[in-house]
């Protein structure tokens, strides 16, 4: 019989050794697991929960363990993380969380660790789950409370202030909201909600943004009649707002420079009423194929998917009315969707601004005089966002920063916008808008 906790433990151990992306590992494992739908949901919640709360869980283990943390067996640490997570963050009865953790030791052949795991978890409960933060700095405390690296807690506090830092840290935890962009060339938001209801999917019109629907209890979305009929595609609110910032209109030529899997290209084609030309590009054939398949499903005939190296100027591309330059980034605005990003070092991101600037400068060469260029990322980092935009503006006087109004309450009237992630709203995002004047 398939075992949800054992499946999760093996996945977590695999992630410890391979550094694979959590969503890729999980999707593959659950497909082959033989678990019931209910157990799959429990396994997914436990896997993501332990992954995103790892720093908090390890801090607690260190407080309650007499042995140096570094000397603990990796398998025992994984079992303890899972046990403490179930005690603190799920509705699993505390006694069951302890007993199942001990059983998990047996299944992993950790026979010598059974007493240790049992003792630590019971001591944690006996002391009423107390956690001490005595002697920690603000950044250290935020790091532990929200299970984020200390450098990130410090960075966000320094760059955006403590209130925004806490907002970002809070929003980085828990299941992310799921939003869909309505294919307005085929259906209205209200009618899509009705259609999804017949597929057993709970949906509601998102009041803050036209053409956006919030989804709950999605099940297997891709099997729904609405999905197969091309009535929507999954896209976060902030990503949709990025398309509204570019403001593509009917019969224009639009370039989407780093486009895969194609969500922004699809939304822009819909904003254009499926009239004009959207050239949607990526470096790899496999990812370009995803764009082609998505456009075909949605019936967006104006989307042309092509292989292209964003850093190198391509003489075969046309001059465009609008260019979207959504660059590779550190992804600090989408941690709730990819929690493993938190466990990278700050140094791993140091070279990104150089790449981003190179892509932005190449992208700018495709913009017609009078045309619009939008630079965007899904990260929250001054070095990758404001600094790149400012450096580009300083080095390219032929481009003027412009304010692009968007249909979203509270959006600042500025050429650059930082969208902080909201627990029931969009991901962290950044846009900078320019017009080519000469």
Coordinates of N, CA, C and O in Angstrom, one line a residue, residues 121-282:
X121 N 10.6 14.9 19.9 CA 9.3 15.4 19.6 C 8.4 15.5 20.9 O 7.7 16.4 21.1
X122 N 8.6 14.5 21.8 CA 7.8 14.5 23.0 C 8.2 15.6 24.0 O 7.4 16.2 24.7
X123 N 9.5 15.9 24.0 CA 10.0 17.0 24.8 C 9.5 18.3 24.3 O 9.1 19.2 25.0
X124 N 9.5 18.5 22.9 CA 8.9 19.7 22.3 C 7.5 19.9 22.7 O 7.1 21.0 23.0
X125 N 6.7 18.8 22.8 CA 5.3 18.9 23.2 C 5.2 19.2 24.7 O 4.3 20.0 25.1
X126 N 6.0 18.6 25.4 CA 6.0 18.7 26.9 C 6.3 20.2 27.3 O 5.7 20.7 28.2
X127 N 7.2 20.8 26.5 CA 7.5 22.2 26.8 C 6.6 23.2 26.0 O 6.9 24.4 25.8
X128 N 5.5 22.7 25.6 CA 4.4 23.5 25.0 C 4.9 24.2 23.7 O 4.6 25.3 23.4
X129 N 5.8 23.5 23.0 CA 6.2 23.9 21.6 C 6.9 25.3 21.7 O 6.9 26.1 20.8
X130 N 7.6 25.5 22.8 CA 8.3 26.8 23.1 C 9.5 26.9 22.1 O 10.3 26.0 21.9
X131 N 9.7 28.1 21.6 CA 10.8 28.5 20.7 C 11.4 29.8 21.2 O 10.7 30.8 21.4
X132 N 12.7 29.8 21.5 CA 13.3 31.0 22.1 C 14.1 31.8 21.0 O 14.8 31.2 20.2
X133 N 13.8 33.1 21.0 CA 14.5 34.0 20.0 C 15.5 35.0 20.8 O 15.9 36.0 20.2
X134 N 15.8 34.6 22.0 CA 16.6 35.5 22.9 C 18.0 35.7 22.2 O 18.6 34.8 21.8
X135 N 18.4 37.0 22.2 CA 19.7 37.3 21.7 C 19.8 37.5 20.2 O 20.9 37.8 19.7
X136 N 18.7 37.4 19.5 CA 18.8 37.4 18.0 C 18.6 38.9 17.5 O 17.8 39.6 18.1
X137 N 19.2 39.3 16.5 CA 19.0 40.6 15.8 C 17.6 40.5 15.1 O 17.0 39.4 15.0
X138 N 17.1 41.7 14.6 CA 15.9 41.7 13.9 C 15.9 40.8 12.7 O 15.0 40.0 12.4
X139 N 17.0 40.9 11.9 CA 17.1 40.1 10.7 C 17.2 38.6 11.0 O 16.6 37.8 10.4
X140 N 17.9 38.3 12.1 CA 18.0 36.9 12.5 C 16.7 36.3 13.0 O 16.3 35.2 12.6
X141 N 15.9 37.1 13.7 CA 14.6 36.7 14.2 C 13.6 36.5 13.0 O 12.9 35.5 12.9
X142 N 13.6 37.5 12.1 CA 12.7 37.4 10.9 C 13.1 36.2 10.1 O 12.2 35.5 9.6
X143 N 14.4 35.9 10.0 CA 14.9 34.8 9.2 C 14.3 33.5 9.8 O 13.9 32.6 9.0
X144 N 14.3 33.3 11.1 CA 13.8 32.1 11.7 C 12.3 32.0 11.7 O 11.7 31.0 11.3
X145 N 11.6 33.1 12.0 CA 10.2 33.1 12.1 C 9.6 32.8 10.7 O 8.6 32.1 10.6
X146 N 10.2 33.3 9.6 CA 9.6 33.2 8.3 C 10.4 32.2 7.4 O 10.2 32.1 6.2
X147 N 11.4 31.5 8.1 CA 12.2 30.5 7.4 C 12.8 31.1 6.1 O 12.6 30.5 5.0
X148 N 13.5 32.2 6.2 CA 14.1 32.8 5.1 C 15.6 33.0 5.4 O 15.9 33.1 6.6
X149 N 16.5 33.0 4.4 CA 17.9 33.2 4.8 C 18.1 34.6 5.4 O 17.4 35.5 5.0
X150 N 19.0 34.7 6.3 CA 19.2 35.9 7.0 C 19.6 37.0 6.0 O 19.2 38.2 6.1
X151 N 20.4 36.7 5.0 CA 20.8 37.7 4.0 C 19.6 38.3 3.3 O 19.5 39.5 3.0
X152 N 18.5 37.5 3.1 CA 17.3 37.9 2.4 C 16.5 38.8 3.3 O 16.0 39.9 2.9
X153 N 16.3 38.4 4.6 CA 15.6 39.2 5.5 C 16.3 40.6 5.7 O 15.6 41.7 5.7
X154 N 17.6 40.6 5.7 CA 18.4 41.8 5.9 C 18.3 42.7 4.6 O 18.1 43.9 4.7
X155 N 18.4 42.0 3.4 CA 18.3 42.7 2.1 C 16.9 43.5 2.0 O 16.9 44.6 1.7
X156 N 15.8 42.7 2.2 CA 14.5 43.3 2.1 C 14.3 44.4 3.1 O 13.6 45.5 2.8
X157 N 14.8 44.3 4.3 CA 14.6 45.3 5.3 C 15.4 46.6 4.9 O 14.9 47.7 5.0
X158 N 16.6 46.4 4.4 CA 17.5 47.5 4.0 C 16.9 48.2 2.8 O 16.9 49.5 2.7
X159 N 16.4 47.4 1.8 CA 16.0 48.0 0.5 C 14.5 48.5 0.5 O 14.2 49.5 -0.2
X160 N 13.7 47.9 1.3 CA 12.2 48.2 1.2 C 11.6 48.6 2.5 O 10.4 48.9 2.6
X161 N 12.4 48.6 3.6 CA 11.8 48.9 5.0 C 11.3 47.6 5.6 O 10.9 46.7 5.0
X162 N 11.2 47.7 7.0 CA 10.9 46.4 7.7 C 9.4 46.0 7.4 O 9.1 44.8 7.3
X163 N 8.5 47.0 7.3 CA 7.1 46.7 7.1 C 6.9 45.9 5.8 O 6.2 44.8 5.7
X164 N 7.5 46.4 4.7 CA 7.5 45.7 3.4 C 8.2 44.3 3.5 O 7.8 43.4 2.8
X165 N 9.3 44.3 4.2 CA 10.1 43.1 4.3 C 9.2 42.0 5.0 O 9.2 40.8 4.5
X166 N 8.5 42.3 6.1 CA 7.6 41.4 6.7 C 6.5 40.9 5.8 O 6.2 39.8 5.7
X167 N 6.0 41.9 5.0 CA 4.9 41.6 4.1 C 5.4 40.5 3.1 O 4.7 39.5 2.7
X168 N 6.6 40.7 2.5 CA 7.2 39.8 1.6 C 7.5 38.5 2.2 O 7.2 37.4 1.6
X169 N 8.0 38.5 3.4 CA 8.3 37.2 4.1 C 7.1 36.4 4.4 O 7.0 35.2 4.2
X170 N 6.0 37.1 4.9 CA 4.8 36.4 5.2 C 4.2 35.8 3.9 O 3.7 34.6 3.9
X171 N 4.2 36.6 2.8 CA 3.6 36.1 1.6 C 4.4 35.0 0.9 O 3.9 34.3 0.0
X172 N 5.7 34.8 1.4 CA 6.5 33.7 0.8 C 6.2 32.3 1.3 O 6.7 31.3 0.8
X173 N 5.3 32.3 2.3 CA 4.9 31.0 3.0 C 3.5 30.6 2.6 O 2.6 31.5 2.3
X174 N 3.2 29.4 2.6 CA 1.8 28.9 2.4 C 1.5 28.6 1.0 O 2.3 29.0 0.1
X175 N 0.4 28.0 0.7 CA 0.0 27.7 -0.7 C -0.3 29.0 -1.4 O -1.1 29.8 -0.9
X176 N 0.3 29.2 -2.6 CA 0.0 30.4 -3.3 C -1.4 30.4 -3.9 O -1.9 29.4 -4.3
X177 N -2.0 31.6 -4.1 CA -3.3 31.7 -4.8 C -3.1 31.3 -6.2 O -2.0 31.5 -6.8
X178 N -4.1 30.8 -6.9 CA -4.1 30.5 -8.3 C -5.0 31.3 -9.1 O -6.2 31.4 -8.7
X179 N -4.5 32.0 -10.1 CA -5.3 32.9 -10.9 C -5.2 32.5 -12.4 O -4.3 31.9 -12.8
X180 N -6.3 32.8 -13.1 CA -6.3 32.5 -14.5 C -6.6 33.7 -15.3 O -7.4 34.6 -14.8
X181 N -6.0 33.8 -16.4 CA -6.4 34.9 -17.3 C -7.4 34.4 -18.3 O -7.3 33.3 -18.9
X182 N -8.5 35.1 -18.4 CA -9.7 34.7 -19.2 C -9.3 35.0 -20.7 O -8.7 36.0 -21.0
X183 N -9.6 34.0 -21.5 CA -9.4 34.2 -23.0 C -10.5 35.0 -23.5 O -11.5 34.5 -24.0
X184 N -10.3 36.3 -23.5 CA -11.4 37.3 -23.8 C -11.8 37.2 -25.3 O -12.8 37.9 -25.7
X185 N -11.0 36.5 -26.1 CA -11.4 36.4 -27.5 C -12.5 35.3 -27.7 O -13.1 35.2 -28.7
X186 N -12.8 34.6 -26.6 CA -13.7 33.5 -26.6 C -14.9 33.6 -25.6 O -16.0 33.1 -25.8
X187 N -14.6 34.2 -24.4 CA -15.6 34.2 -23.3 C -15.3 35.3 -22.4 O -14.3 35.9 -22.3
X188 N -16.4 35.6 -21.6 CA -16.2 36.7 -20.5 C -15.8 36.0 -19.2 O -16.0 34.8 -19.1
X189 N -15.4 36.8 -18.3 CA -15.0 36.3 -17.0 C -16.2 35.6 -16.3 O -16.0 34.5 -15.7
X190 N -17.3 36.2 -16.3 CA -18.5 35.7 -15.7 C -18.9 34.3 -16.3 O -19.2 33.4 -15.5
X191 N -18.9 34.2 -17.6 CA -19.2 33.0 -18.2 C -18.2 31.9 -18.0 O -18.5 30.7 -17.9
X192 N -16.9 32.3 -17.9 CA -15.9 31.3 -17.6 C -16.1 30.7 -16.2 O -16.0 29.5 -16.0
X193 N -16.5 31.5 -15.2 CA -16.8 31.0 -13.9 C -17.9 30.0 -13.9 O -17.8 28.9 -13.3
X194 N -18.9 30.3 -14.7 CA -20.0 29.3 -14.8 C -19.6 28.0 -15.5 O -19.9 26.9 -15.1
X195 N -18.7 28.1 -16.5 CA -18.2 27.0 -17.2 C -17.4 26.1 -16.3 O -17.5 24.9 -16.3
X196 N -16.5 26.7 -15.5 CA -15.7 26.0 -14.6 C -16.5 25.3 -13.5 O -16.1 24.2 -13.1
X197 N -17.6 25.9 -13.1 CA -18.4 25.3 -12.1 C -19.0 24.0 -12.6 O -19.1 23.0 -11.8
X198 N -19.3 23.9 -13.9 CA -19.8 22.6 -14.4 C -18.7 21.5 -14.4 O -19.0 20.3 -14.5
X199 N -17.4 22.0 -14.4 CA -16.3 21.0 -14.3 C -15.9 20.7 -12.9 O -14.9 20.0 -12.6
X200 N -16.7 21.3 -11.9 CA -16.4 21.0 -10.5 C -15.3 21.9 -10.0 O -14.7 21.5 -8.9
X201 N -15.0 23.0 -10.6 CA -13.9 23.8 -10.2 C -14.5 25.1 -9.6 O -15.3 25.8 -10.3
X202 N -14.1 25.4 -8.4 CA -14.6 26.7 -7.8 C -13.8 27.9 -8.3 O -12.6 27.9 -8.3
X203 N -14.5 28.8 -8.8 CA -13.9 30.0 -9.4 C -14.7 31.3 -9.1 O -15.9 31.2 -8.8
X204 N -14.0 32.4 -9.0 CA -14.7 33.7 -8.8 C -14.0 34.8 -9.6 O -12.8 34.7 -9.8
X205 N -14.8 35.7 -10.1 CA -14.2 36.9 -10.8 C -13.3 37.7 -9.8 O -13.8 38.0 -8.7
X206 N -12.1 37.9 -10.2 CA -11.2 38.7 -9.4 C -11.6 40.2 -9.6 O -11.4 40.7 -10.7
X207 N -12.1 40.9 -8.5 CA -12.7 42.2 -8.7 C -11.7 43.3 -9.0 O -12.1 44.3 -9.6
X208 N -10.4 43.1 -8.8 CA -9.4 44.2 -8.9 C -8.8 44.3 -10.3 O -8.1 45.2 -10.6
X209 N -9.1 43.3 -11.2 CA -8.5 43.3 -12.5 C -9.4 42.6 -13.5 O -9.7 41.4 -13.4
X210 N -9.7 43.4 -14.6 CA -10.6 42.8 -15.6 C -9.9 41.6 -16.3 O -8.7 41.7 -16.6
X211 N -10.7 40.6 -16.6 CA -10.2 39.4 -17.3 C -9.5 38.5 -16.5 O -8.8 37.6 -17.0
X212 N -9.6 38.6 -15.1 CA -8.8 37.7 -14.2 C -9.8 37.0 -13.3 O -10.8 37.5 -12.9
X213 N -9.5 35.7 -13.1 CA -10.4 34.8 -12.3 C -9.5 34.1 -11.3 O -8.4 33.7 -11.6
X214 N -10.1 34.0 -10.1 CA -9.3 33.3 -9.0 C -9.9 31.9 -8.9 O -11.1 31.7 -9.0
X215 N -9.0 30.9 -8.8 CA -9.4 29.5 -8.8 C -9.2 28.9 -7.5 O -8.2 29.2 -6.8
X216 N -10.1 28.0 -7.1 CA -9.9 27.2 -5.8 C -10.3 25.7 -6.1 O -11.1 25.5 -7.0
X217 N -9.8 24.8 -5.3 CA -10.2 23.4 -5.5 C -10.2 23.0 -7.0 O -11.1 22.6 -7.6
X218 N -9.0 23.2 -7.5 CA -8.8 23.1 -9.0 C -8.9 21.6 -9.5 O -9.3 21.4 -10.6
X219 N -8.4 20.6 -8.7 CA -8.3 19.3 -9.2 C -7.4 19.2 -10.4 O -6.4 19.9 -10.5
X220 N -7.7 18.4 -11.4 CA -6.9 18.3 -12.6 C -7.4 19.3 -13.6 O -8.3 18.9 -14.4
X221 N -6.9 20.5 -13.6 CA -7.4 21.6 -14.4 C -7.4 21.2 -15.9 O -8.3 21.5 -16.7
X222 N -6.3 20.5 -16.3 CA -6.1 20.3 -17.7 C -7.1 19.3 -18.3 O -7.2 19.2 -19.5
X223 N -7.8 18.6 -17.5 CA -8.9 17.7 -18.0 C -10.2 18.4 -18.1 O -11.2 17.8 -18.6
X224 N -10.3 19.6 -17.6 CA -11.6 20.3 -17.6 C -11.9 20.7 -19.1 O -11.1 20.9 -19.9
X225 N -13.2 20.8 -19.3 CA -13.7 21.1 -20.7 C -13.3 22.6 -21.0 O -12.9 22.9 -22.1
X226 N -13.3 23.4 -20.0 CA -12.9 24.8 -20.2 C -11.5 25.0 -20.6 O -11.1 25.8 -21.5
X227 N -10.6 24.2 -20.0 CA -9.2 24.2 -20.4 C -9.0 23.7 -21.8 O -8.3 24.3 -22.6
X228 N -9.6 22.5 -22.1 CA -9.4 21.9 -23.4 C -10.0 22.8 -24.5 O -9.5 22.8 -25.6
X229 N -11.0 23.6 -24.1 CA -11.6 24.5 -25.1 C -10.9 25.8 -25.3 O -11.3 26.7 -26.0
X230 N -9.8 26.0 -24.5 CA -8.9 27.2 -24.6 C -9.6 28.4 -24.1 O -9.4 29.5 -24.6
X231 N -10.3 28.3 -23.0 CA -11.1 29.4 -22.4 C -10.2 30.2 -21.4 O -10.6 31.3 -21.0
X232 N -9.1 29.7 -21.0 CA -8.2 30.4 -20.0 C -6.8 29.8 -20.0 O -6.6 28.7 -20.6
X233 N -5.9 30.6 -19.5 CA -4.6 30.0 -19.1 C -4.2 30.5 -17.7 O -4.7 31.5 -17.3
X234 N -3.4 29.7 -17.0 CA -3.0 30.1 -15.7 C -2.0 31.2 -15.7 O -1.0 31.1 -16.4
X235 N -2.2 32.2 -15.0 CA -1.3 33.4 -14.9 C -1.5 34.2 -13.7 O -2.6 34.6 -13.4
X236 N -0.5 34.5 -13.0 CA -0.6 35.3 -11.8 C -1.0 36.7 -12.1 O -0.8 37.2 -13.2
X237 N -1.6 37.4 -11.1 CA -2.1 38.7 -11.2 C -1.0 39.7 -11.7 O -1.2 40.5 -12.6
X238 N 0.2 39.6 -11.0 CA 1.3 40.5 -11.3 C 1.8 40.3 -12.8 O 2.1 41.3 -13.5
X239 N 1.8 39.1 -13.2 CA 2.2 38.8 -14.6 C 1.2 39.4 -15.6 O 1.6 39.9 -16.6
X240 N -0.1 39.3 -15.2 CA -1.1 39.9 -16.1 C -0.9 41.5 -16.1 O -1.1 42.1 -17.2
X241 N -0.6 42.0 -15.0 CA -0.4 43.5 -14.9 C 0.8 43.9 -15.7 O 0.8 45.0 -16.3
X242 N 1.8 43.1 -15.8 CA 3.0 43.4 -16.7 C 2.5 43.5 -18.1 O 3.0 44.5 -18.8
X243 N 1.6 42.7 -18.6 CA 1.1 42.8 -19.9 C 0.3 44.1 -20.1 O 0.4 44.8 -21.2
X244 N -0.5 44.5 -19.1 CA -1.3 45.7 -19.2 C -0.3 46.9 -19.2 O -0.6 48.0 -19.8
X245 N 0.8 46.8 -18.6 CA 1.8 47.9 -18.6 C 2.4 48.1 -20.0 O 2.6 49.3 -20.4
X246 N 2.6 47.1 -20.7 CA 3.1 47.2 -22.1 C 2.0 47.9 -23.0 O 2.3 48.6 -24.0
X247 N 0.7 47.6 -22.7 CA -0.4 48.2 -23.4 C -0.5 47.8 -24.9 O -0.6 48.8 -25.8
X248 N -0.3 46.6 -25.3 CA -0.4 46.3 -26.8 C -1.8 46.5 -27.3 O -2.8 46.3 -26.6
X249 N -1.9 47.0 -28.5 CA -3.3 47.2 -29.1 C -3.4 46.5 -30.5 O -2.4 46.0 -31.0
X250 N -4.6 46.5 -31.0 CA -4.9 45.9 -32.3 C -3.9 46.3 -33.4 O -3.5 47.4 -33.6
X251 N -3.5 45.2 -34.1 CA -2.7 45.4 -35.4 C -1.2 45.8 -35.1 O -0.5 46.2 -36.1
X252 N -0.8 45.8 -33.9 CA 0.6 46.2 -33.7 C 1.5 44.9 -33.8 O 1.1 43.8 -33.7
X253 N 2.8 45.2 -33.9 CA 3.8 44.1 -33.8 C 4.5 44.2 -32.4 O 5.0 45.2 -32.0
X254 N 4.4 43.0 -31.7 CA 4.9 43.0 -30.4 C 6.0 41.8 -30.3 O 5.7 40.7 -30.8
X255 N 7.1 42.1 -29.6 CA 8.1 41.1 -29.4 C 8.1 40.7 -27.9 O 8.1 41.6 -27.0
X256 N 8.0 39.5 -27.6 CA 8.1 39.0 -26.2 C 9.4 38.2 -26.1 O 9.6 37.1 -26.6
X257 N 10.5 38.8 -25.6 CA 11.9 38.4 -25.8 C 12.2 37.1 -25.0 O 12.8 36.2 -25.6
X258 N 11.8 36.9 -23.8 CA 12.1 35.7 -23.0 C 10.7 35.2 -22.6 O 10.3 35.4 -21.4
X259 N 10.1 34.5 -23.5 CA 8.6 34.3 -23.3 C 8.1 33.0 -22.7 O 7.0 33.0 -22.1
X260 N 8.9 31.9 -22.8 CA 8.4 30.6 -22.4 C 8.0 30.6 -20.9 O 8.7 31.3 -20.1
X261 N 6.9 29.9 -20.5 CA 6.0 29.1 -21.3 C 4.9 29.8 -22.1 O 4.1 29.2 -22.7
X262 N 5.0 31.1 -22.1 CA 4.1 31.9 -23.1 C 2.9 32.6 -22.5 O 2.2 33.3 -23.2
X263 N 2.8 32.6 -21.2 CA 1.6 33.2 -20.6 C 1.4 34.7 -20.9 O 0.3 35.2 -21.2
X264 N 2.5 35.5 -20.9 CA 2.4 36.9 -21.2 C 2.1 37.1 -22.7 O 1.3 38.0 -23.0
X265 N 2.7 36.3 -23.6 CA 2.4 36.4 -25.0 C 0.9 36.1 -25.2 O 0.2 36.8 -26.0
X266 N 0.3 35.2 -24.5 CA -1.1 34.8 -24.7 C -2.0 36.0 -24.3 O -2.9 36.4 -25.0
X267 N -1.7 36.6 -23.1 CA -2.5 37.7 -22.6 C -2.4 38.9 -23.5 O -3.4 39.6 -23.8
X268 N -1.2 39.2 -24.0 CA -1.0 40.3 -24.9 C -1.8 40.1 -26.2 O -2.4 41.0 -26.7
X269 N -1.8 38.8 -26.7 CA -2.6 38.5 -27.9 C -4.1 38.8 -27.7 O -4.8 39.2 -28.6
X270 N -4.5 38.4 -26.5 CA -5.9 38.6 -26.1 C -6.2 40.1 -26.0 O -7.3 40.5 -26.4
X271 N -5.3 40.9 -25.4 CA -5.5 42.3 -25.3 C -5.6 43.0 -26.7 O -6.2 44.0 -26.9
X272 N -4.9 42.3 -27.7 CA -4.9 42.8 -29.0 C -6.1 42.3 -29.8 O -6.2 42.5 -31.1
X273 N -7.0 41.6 -29.2 CA -8.2 41.0 -29.9 C -7.8 40.0 -30.9 O -8.5 39.8 -31.9
X274 N -6.6 39.4 -30.8 CA -6.1 38.3 -31.7 C -5.9 38.9 -33.1 O -6.1 38.2 -34.1
X275 N -5.6 40.2 -33.1 CA -5.3 40.9 -34.4 C -3.9 41.6 -34.3 O -3.8 42.5 -33.4
X276 N -3.0 41.3 -35.2 CA -1.7 41.9 -35.2 C -0.7 40.8 -35.2 O -0.9 39.8 -35.9
X277 N 0.4 41.0 -34.5 CA 1.5 40.0 -34.5 C 2.3 40.0 -33.2 O 2.7 41.0 -32.7
X278 N 2.3 38.8 -32.5 CA 3.1 38.7 -31.3 C 4.2 37.6 -31.6 O 3.9 36.4 -31.9
X279 N 5.4 38.0 -31.6 CA 6.5 37.1 -31.8 C 7.1 36.7 -30.4 O 7.6 37.6 -29.7
X280 N 6.9 35.4 -30.1 CA 7.2 34.9 -28.7 C 8.4 34.0 -28.8 O 8.4 33.0 -29.5
X281 N 9.5 34.4 -28.0 CA 10.7 33.7 -28.2 C 11.3 33.1 -26.9 O 11.1 33.6 -25.8
X282 N 12.1 32.1 -27.2 CA 12.9 31.4 -26.1 C 14.1 30.8 -26.7 O 14.2 30.5 -27.9

